[in-house]
mmCIF file of C-alpha atoms in Angstrom:
data_model
loop_
_atom_site.group_PDB
_atom_site.id
_atom_site.type_symbol
_atom_site.label_atom_id
_atom_site.label_comp_id
_atom_site.label_asym_id
_atom_site.label_seq_id
_atom_site.Cartn_x
_atom_site.Cartn_y
_atom_site.Cartn_z
ATOM 1 C CA LYS A 1 12.601 -16.843 -3.839
ATOM 2 C CA ASN A 2 12.790 -13.515 -5.344
ATOM 3 C CA GLU A 3 12.913 -10.444 -3.058
ATOM 4 C CA VAL A 4 11.346 -7.330 -4.413
ATOM 5 C CA GLU A 5 12.202 -4.052 -2.860
ATOM 6 C CA GLN A 6 10.500 -0.748 -3.720
ATOM 7 C CA SER A 7 11.471 2.843 -2.832
ATOM 8 C CA PRO A 8 10.233 5.112 -1.648
ATOM 9 C CA GLN A 9 7.516 3.592 0.546
ATOM 10 C CA ASN A 10 5.707 6.987 0.725
ATOM 11 C CA LEU A 11 5.948 9.944 -1.595
ATOM 12 C CA THR A 12 4.096 13.254 -1.544
ATOM 13 C CA ALA A 13 4.581 15.700 -4.326
ATOM 14 C CA GLN A 14 3.057 18.755 -5.930
ATOM 15 C CA GLU A 15 0.998 18.637 -9.040
ATOM 16 C CA GLY A 16 3.157 18.833 -12.109
ATOM 17 C CA GLU A 17 6.201 17.332 -10.531
ATOM 18 C CA PHE A 18 8.165 14.463 -12.253
ATOM 19 C CA ILE A 19 7.727 11.252 -10.159
ATOM 20 C CA THR A 20 10.180 8.343 -10.004
ATOM 21 C CA ILE A 21 9.447 5.058 -8.232
ATOM 22 C CA ASN A 22 12.129 2.411 -8.037
ATOM 23 C CA CYS A 23 12.051 -1.396 -7.849
ATOM 24 C CA SER A 24 14.897 -3.802 -7.464
ATOM 25 C CA TYR A 25 14.746 -7.610 -7.245
ATOM 26 C CA SER A 26 17.203 -10.249 -6.217
ATOM 27 C CA VAL A 27 16.908 -13.092 -8.856
ATOM 28 C CA GLY A 28 16.630 -13.221 -12.571
ATOM 29 C CA ILE A 29 13.113 -12.813 -13.833
ATOM 30 C CA SER A 30 11.008 -13.523 -16.922
ATOM 31 C CA ALA A 31 8.859 -10.363 -16.541
ATOM 32 C CA LEU A 32 8.266 -7.378 -14.338
ATOM 33 C CA HIS A 33 4.887 -5.785 -13.814
ATOM 34 C CA TRP A 34 3.842 -2.396 -12.572
ATOM 35 C CA LEU A 35 0.439 -2.220 -10.995
ATOM 36 C CA GLN A 36 -1.661 0.638 -9.737
ATOM 37 C CA GLN A 37 -4.040 0.259 -6.718
ATOM 38 C CA HIS A 38 -6.588 2.967 -5.881
ATOM 39 C CA PRO A 39 -8.440 3.278 -2.490
ATOM 40 C CA GLY A 40 -11.153 0.647 -2.470
ATOM 41 C CA GLY A 41 -8.729 -2.081 -3.585
ATOM 42 C CA GLY A 42 -9.039 -2.484 -7.386
ATOM 43 C CA ILE A 43 -5.688 -3.270 -9.036
ATOM 44 C CA VAL A 44 -4.873 -2.255 -12.558
ATOM 45 C CA SER A 45 -1.970 -3.530 -14.571
ATOM 46 C CA LEU A 46 0.001 -0.571 -15.993
ATOM 47 C CA PHE A 47 2.951 -2.309 -17.647
ATOM 48 C CA MET A 48 4.461 -5.671 -18.187
ATOM 49 C CA LEU A 49 8.008 -5.610 -19.407
ATOM 50 C CA SER A 50 11.027 -7.797 -19.795
ATOM 51 C CA SER A 51 13.513 -5.404 -21.385
ATOM 52 C CA GLY A 52 14.036 -1.781 -22.388
ATOM 53 C CA LYS A 53 11.242 0.792 -21.929
ATOM 54 C CA LYS A 54 7.514 1.176 -22.339
ATOM 55 C CA LYS A 55 5.476 4.338 -22.437
ATOM 56 C CA HIS A 56 1.702 4.885 -21.994
ATOM 57 C CA GLY A 57 0.501 8.477 -21.828
ATOM 58 C CA ARG A 58 2.316 10.192 -18.969
ATOM 59 C CA LEU A 59 3.668 6.910 -17.581
ATOM 60 C CA ILE A 60 7.006 5.479 -18.575
ATOM 61 C CA ALA A 61 8.546 2.242 -17.264
ATOM 62 C CA THR A 62 12.113 1.133 -17.724
ATOM 63 C CA ILE A 63 14.004 -1.984 -16.797
ATOM 64 C CA ASN A 64 17.634 -2.812 -16.531
ATOM 65 C CA ILE A 65 18.078 -6.563 -16.518
ATOM 66 C CA GLN A 66 21.746 -6.576 -15.737
ATOM 67 C CA GLU A 67 21.236 -4.347 -12.706
ATOM 68 C CA LYS A 68 17.965 -6.028 -11.688
ATOM 69 C CA HIS A 69 16.289 -2.666 -11.440
ATOM 70 C CA SER A 70 13.173 -1.078 -12.879
ATOM 71 C CA SER A 71 11.755 2.467 -12.514
ATOM 72 C CA LEU A 72 8.229 3.828 -13.018
ATOM 73 C CA HIS A 73 8.083 7.505 -14.034
ATOM 74 C CA ILE A 74 5.130 9.896 -14.008
ATOM 75 C CA THR A 75 5.431 13.100 -15.959
ATOM 76 C CA ALA A 76 3.319 16.185 -15.196
ATOM 77 C CA SER A 77 1.824 14.433 -12.199
ATOM 78 C CA HIS A 78 -1.809 15.086 -11.332
ATOM 79 C CA PRO A 79 -3.902 14.470 -8.117
ATOM 80 C CA ARG A 80 -5.717 11.636 -9.910
ATOM 81 C CA ASP A 81 -2.368 9.846 -10.049
ATOM 82 C CA SER A 82 -2.581 9.484 -6.310
ATOM 83 C CA ALA A 83 -2.573 5.649 -5.564
ATOM 84 C CA VAL A 84 -0.420 2.833 -4.457
ATOM 85 C CA TYR A 85 2.064 1.653 -7.125
ATOM 86 C CA ILE A 86 3.193 -1.920 -6.899
ATOM 87 C CA CYS A 87 6.103 -3.638 -8.560
ATOM 88 C CA ALA A 88 5.801 -7.406 -9.137
ATOM 89 C CA VAL A 89 8.072 -9.928 -10.725
ATOM 90 C CA ARG A 90 7.569 -13.366 -12.359
ATOM 91 C CA SER A 91 10.519 -15.566 -11.967
ATOM 92 C CA GLY A 92 9.533 -18.625 -13.848
ATOM 93 C CA GLY A 93 8.741 -19.144 -17.505
ATOM 94 C CA GLY A 94 5.466 -20.798 -16.912
ATOM 95 C CA ALA A 95 2.222 -19.892 -15.154
ATOM 96 C CA ASP A 96 3.842 -18.975 -11.896
ATOM 97 C CA GLY A 97 2.240 -16.318 -9.704
ATOM 98 C CA LEU A 98 3.833 -12.927 -9.058
ATOM 99 C CA THR A 99 6.121 -11.807 -6.158
ATOM 100 C CA PHE A 100 5.279 -8.309 -5.063
ATOM 101 C CA GLY A 101 7.015 -5.420 -3.592
ATOM 102 C CA LYS A 102 5.212 -3.748 -0.715
ATOM 103 C CA GLY A 103 4.082 -0.835 -2.781
ATOM 104 C CA THR A 104 4.708 2.898 -2.880
ATOM 105 C CA HIS A 105 1.881 5.168 -1.567
ATOM 106 C CA LEU A 106 1.887 8.300 -3.829
ATOM 107 C CA ILE A 107 0.026 11.443 -2.962
ATOM 108 C CA ILE A 108 -0.113 14.376 -5.506
ATOM 109 C CA GLN A 109 -1.234 17.522 -3.851
ATOM 110 C CA PRO A 110 -2.987 20.213 -6.024
ATOM 111 C CA ASP B 1 -12.390 -5.767 -21.825
ATOM 112 C CA VAL B 2 -11.348 -8.637 -19.601
ATOM 113 C CA LYS B 3 -13.615 -8.906 -16.625
ATOM 114 C CA VAL B 4 -12.742 -10.699 -13.346
ATOM 115 C CA THR B 5 -15.490 -10.833 -10.826
ATOM 116 C CA GLN B 6 -15.463 -11.926 -7.221
ATOM 117 C CA SER B 7 -18.563 -13.282 -5.445
ATOM 118 C CA SER B 8 -18.547 -10.701 -2.526
ATOM 119 C CA ARG B 9 -16.878 -7.330 -1.805
ATOM 120 C CA TYR B 10 -17.282 -7.769 1.963
ATOM 121 C CA LEU B 11 -17.758 -10.904 3.944
ATOM 122 C CA VAL B 12 -17.936 -11.483 7.752
ATOM 123 C CA LYS B 13 -17.558 -15.059 8.996
ATOM 124 C CA ARG B 14 -17.114 -16.742 12.425
ATOM 125 C CA THR B 15 -14.102 -18.694 13.546
ATOM 126 C CA GLY B 16 -14.453 -22.328 12.467
ATOM 127 C CA GLU B 17 -16.843 -21.731 9.601
ATOM 128 C CA LYS B 18 -16.113 -23.037 6.119
ATOM 129 C CA VAL B 19 -15.797 -20.156 3.698
ATOM 130 C CA PHE B 20 -15.953 -20.132 -0.065
ATOM 131 C CA LEU B 21 -14.536 -17.265 -2.159
ATOM 132 C CA GLU B 22 -15.465 -17.474 -5.833
ATOM 133 C CA CYS B 23 -13.818 -15.876 -8.896
ATOM 134 C CA VAL B 24 -15.081 -15.848 -12.423
ATOM 135 C CA GLN B 25 -13.249 -14.561 -15.580
ATOM 136 C CA ASP B 26 -14.774 -14.048 -18.940
ATOM 137 C CA MET B 27 -11.860 -14.137 -21.211
ATOM 138 C CA ASP B 28 -11.045 -17.782 -21.527
ATOM 139 C CA HIS B 29 -7.751 -17.347 -19.576
ATOM 140 C CA GLU B 30 -5.807 -20.546 -18.741
ATOM 141 C CA ASN B 31 -4.225 -19.231 -15.555
ATOM 142 C CA MET B 32 -6.049 -18.068 -12.474
ATOM 143 C CA PHE B 33 -4.589 -16.853 -9.135
ATOM 144 C CA TRP B 34 -5.596 -16.228 -5.523
ATOM 145 C CA TYR B 35 -3.618 -13.594 -3.548
ATOM 146 C CA ARG B 36 -4.144 -12.116 -0.154
ATOM 147 C CA GLN B 37 -3.127 -8.593 0.749
ATOM 148 C CA ASP B 38 -2.124 -7.425 4.302
ATOM 149 C CA PRO B 39 -0.807 -4.129 5.510
ATOM 150 C CA GLY B 40 2.934 -4.118 5.710
ATOM 151 C CA LEU B 41 3.162 -7.462 3.912
ATOM 152 C CA GLY B 42 1.814 -6.584 0.488
ATOM 153 C CA LEU B 43 0.316 -9.180 -1.842
ATOM 154 C CA ARG B 44 1.217 -12.859 -1.434
ATOM 155 C CA LEU B 45 0.292 -15.779 -3.646
ATOM 156 C CA ILE B 46 -1.871 -18.431 -2.021
ATOM 157 C CA TYR B 47 -2.616 -20.847 -4.965
ATOM 158 C CA PHE B 48 -2.679 -20.759 -8.734
ATOM 159 C CA SER B 49 -4.094 -22.853 -11.467
ATOM 160 C CA TYR B 50 -2.920 -23.277 -15.021
ATOM 161 C CA ASP B 51 -5.738 -25.504 -16.227
ATOM 162 C CA VAL B 52 -9.001 -27.106 -15.235
ATOM 163 C CA LYS B 53 -8.575 -29.394 -12.227
ATOM 164 C CA MET B 54 -4.854 -28.384 -11.984
ATOM 165 C CA LYS B 55 -3.517 -26.377 -9.002
ATOM 166 C CA GLU B 56 -0.227 -25.384 -7.636
ATOM 167 C CA LYS B 57 0.689 -24.062 -4.120
ATOM 168 C CA GLY B 58 1.904 -20.567 -3.901
ATOM 169 C CA ASP B 59 3.882 -18.972 -1.080
ATOM 170 C CA ILE B 60 1.238 -19.233 1.765
ATOM 171 C CA PRO B 61 -1.168 -22.224 0.994
ATOM 172 C CA GLU B 62 -1.537 -23.351 4.614
ATOM 173 C CA GLY B 63 -5.181 -23.244 5.716
ATOM 174 C CA TYR B 64 -6.525 -22.875 2.234
ATOM 175 C CA SER B 65 -7.567 -25.086 -0.633
ATOM 176 C CA VAL B 66 -8.809 -24.401 -4.104
ATOM 177 C CA SER B 67 -11.038 -25.851 -6.753
ATOM 178 C CA ARG B 68 -11.184 -25.324 -10.474
ATOM 179 C CA GLU B 69 -13.888 -27.457 -12.043
ATOM 180 C CA LYS B 70 -14.477 -25.120 -14.977
ATOM 181 C CA LYS B 71 -12.029 -22.963 -16.834
ATOM 182 C CA GLU B 72 -13.753 -19.669 -15.922
ATOM 183 C CA ARG B 73 -14.176 -20.286 -12.313
ATOM 184 C CA PHE B 74 -11.573 -20.514 -9.495
ATOM 185 C CA SER B 75 -12.701 -20.978 -5.913
ATOM 186 C CA LEU B 76 -10.679 -20.510 -2.843
ATOM 187 C CA ILE B 77 -11.851 -22.488 0.290
ATOM 188 C CA LEU B 78 -11.100 -21.746 3.898
ATOM 189 C CA GLU B 79 -11.880 -25.129 5.470
ATOM 190 C CA SER B 80 -12.010 -23.758 9.079
ATOM 191 C CA ALA B 81 -11.721 -20.027 9.143
ATOM 192 C CA SER B 82 -9.500 -18.463 11.677
ATOM 193 C CA THR B 83 -9.007 -14.854 12.737
ATOM 194 C CA ASN B 84 -5.494 -14.686 11.093
ATOM 195 C CA GLN B 85 -7.214 -15.249 7.817
ATOM 196 C CA THR B 86 -8.906 -11.811 8.118
ATOM 197 C CA SER B 87 -7.522 -10.123 4.948
ATOM 198 C CA MET B 88 -8.232 -8.759 1.484
ATOM 199 C CA TYR B 89 -8.367 -11.510 -1.075
ATOM 200 C CA LEU B 90 -7.722 -10.783 -4.663
ATOM 201 C CA CYS B 91 -8.249 -13.094 -7.661
ATOM 202 C CA ALA B 92 -6.426 -12.608 -10.955
ATOM 203 C CA SER B 93 -6.326 -14.347 -14.341
ATOM 204 C CA SER B 94 -3.994 -14.342 -17.300
ATOM 205 C CA LEU B 95 -3.383 -15.833 -20.699
ATOM 206 C CA SER B 96 -0.242 -18.028 -20.737
ATOM 207 C CA VAL B 97 2.602 -15.815 -19.315
ATOM 208 C CA GLY B 98 0.932 -12.534 -20.034
ATOM 209 C CA GLU B 99 -0.429 -9.613 -18.068
ATOM 210 C CA GLN B 100 -2.585 -10.430 -15.001
ATOM 211 C CA PHE B 101 -6.114 -8.974 -14.706
ATOM 212 C CA PHE B 102 -7.341 -8.562 -11.116
ATOM 213 C CA GLY B 103 -10.842 -8.790 -9.650
ATOM 214 C CA PRO B 104 -12.169 -6.051 -7.194
ATOM 215 C CA GLY B 105 -11.185 -8.039 -4.087
ATOM 216 C CA THR B 106 -13.115 -9.483 -1.191
ATOM 217 C CA ARG B 107 -12.482 -8.039 2.193
ATOM 218 C CA LEU B 108 -12.992 -10.979 4.671
ATOM 219 C CA THR B 109 -13.293 -10.545 8.341
ATOM 220 C CA VAL B 110 -13.223 -13.638 10.624
ATOM 221 C CA LEU B 111 -14.612 -12.935 14.153
#
């Protein structure tokens, strides 16, 4: 079973700062997901990646398959980025469910 | 836009009751999933389904069953609810091995 570790667990930063959230996993994967969860529970998929780097607006996700590590970066952070960010991996090639990290609780202060 | 809906946002039940949580998706996705989310434990997979009438156990299936009679609908059943099943339940769906789309969640309290 894959183990997914995220760091930090909690992060408070000032508006405008560059944010990095890290994720490592123990076993080879077919894909890694970054998810965002706002208060109230709704989860939104930010990225799904299996290699390299993806960018969407101020968000960048990278993955290093050899090192079993991924990072989520937020540039020019804003209070509306405050949320829980969750890393999840899919180990199989089929319709397997995801294995999740415990999440990083991010607060951006104005 | 993909829409995944869940039958209730909040639900309160008594110990021993049979509980049905329903999930519907409108994008013809093959795969559907049920997760529960608990503080300190994160999200964990209960069951998933990759086709009508097909189901697979996830990491924590004990105390739960599922039903998928139609492609768009995936039901989670608590045969006899217990207090340790108090949790947030999230449904998700996906095409093949793609991105998962989540419902808004049902916060279930078992008294």
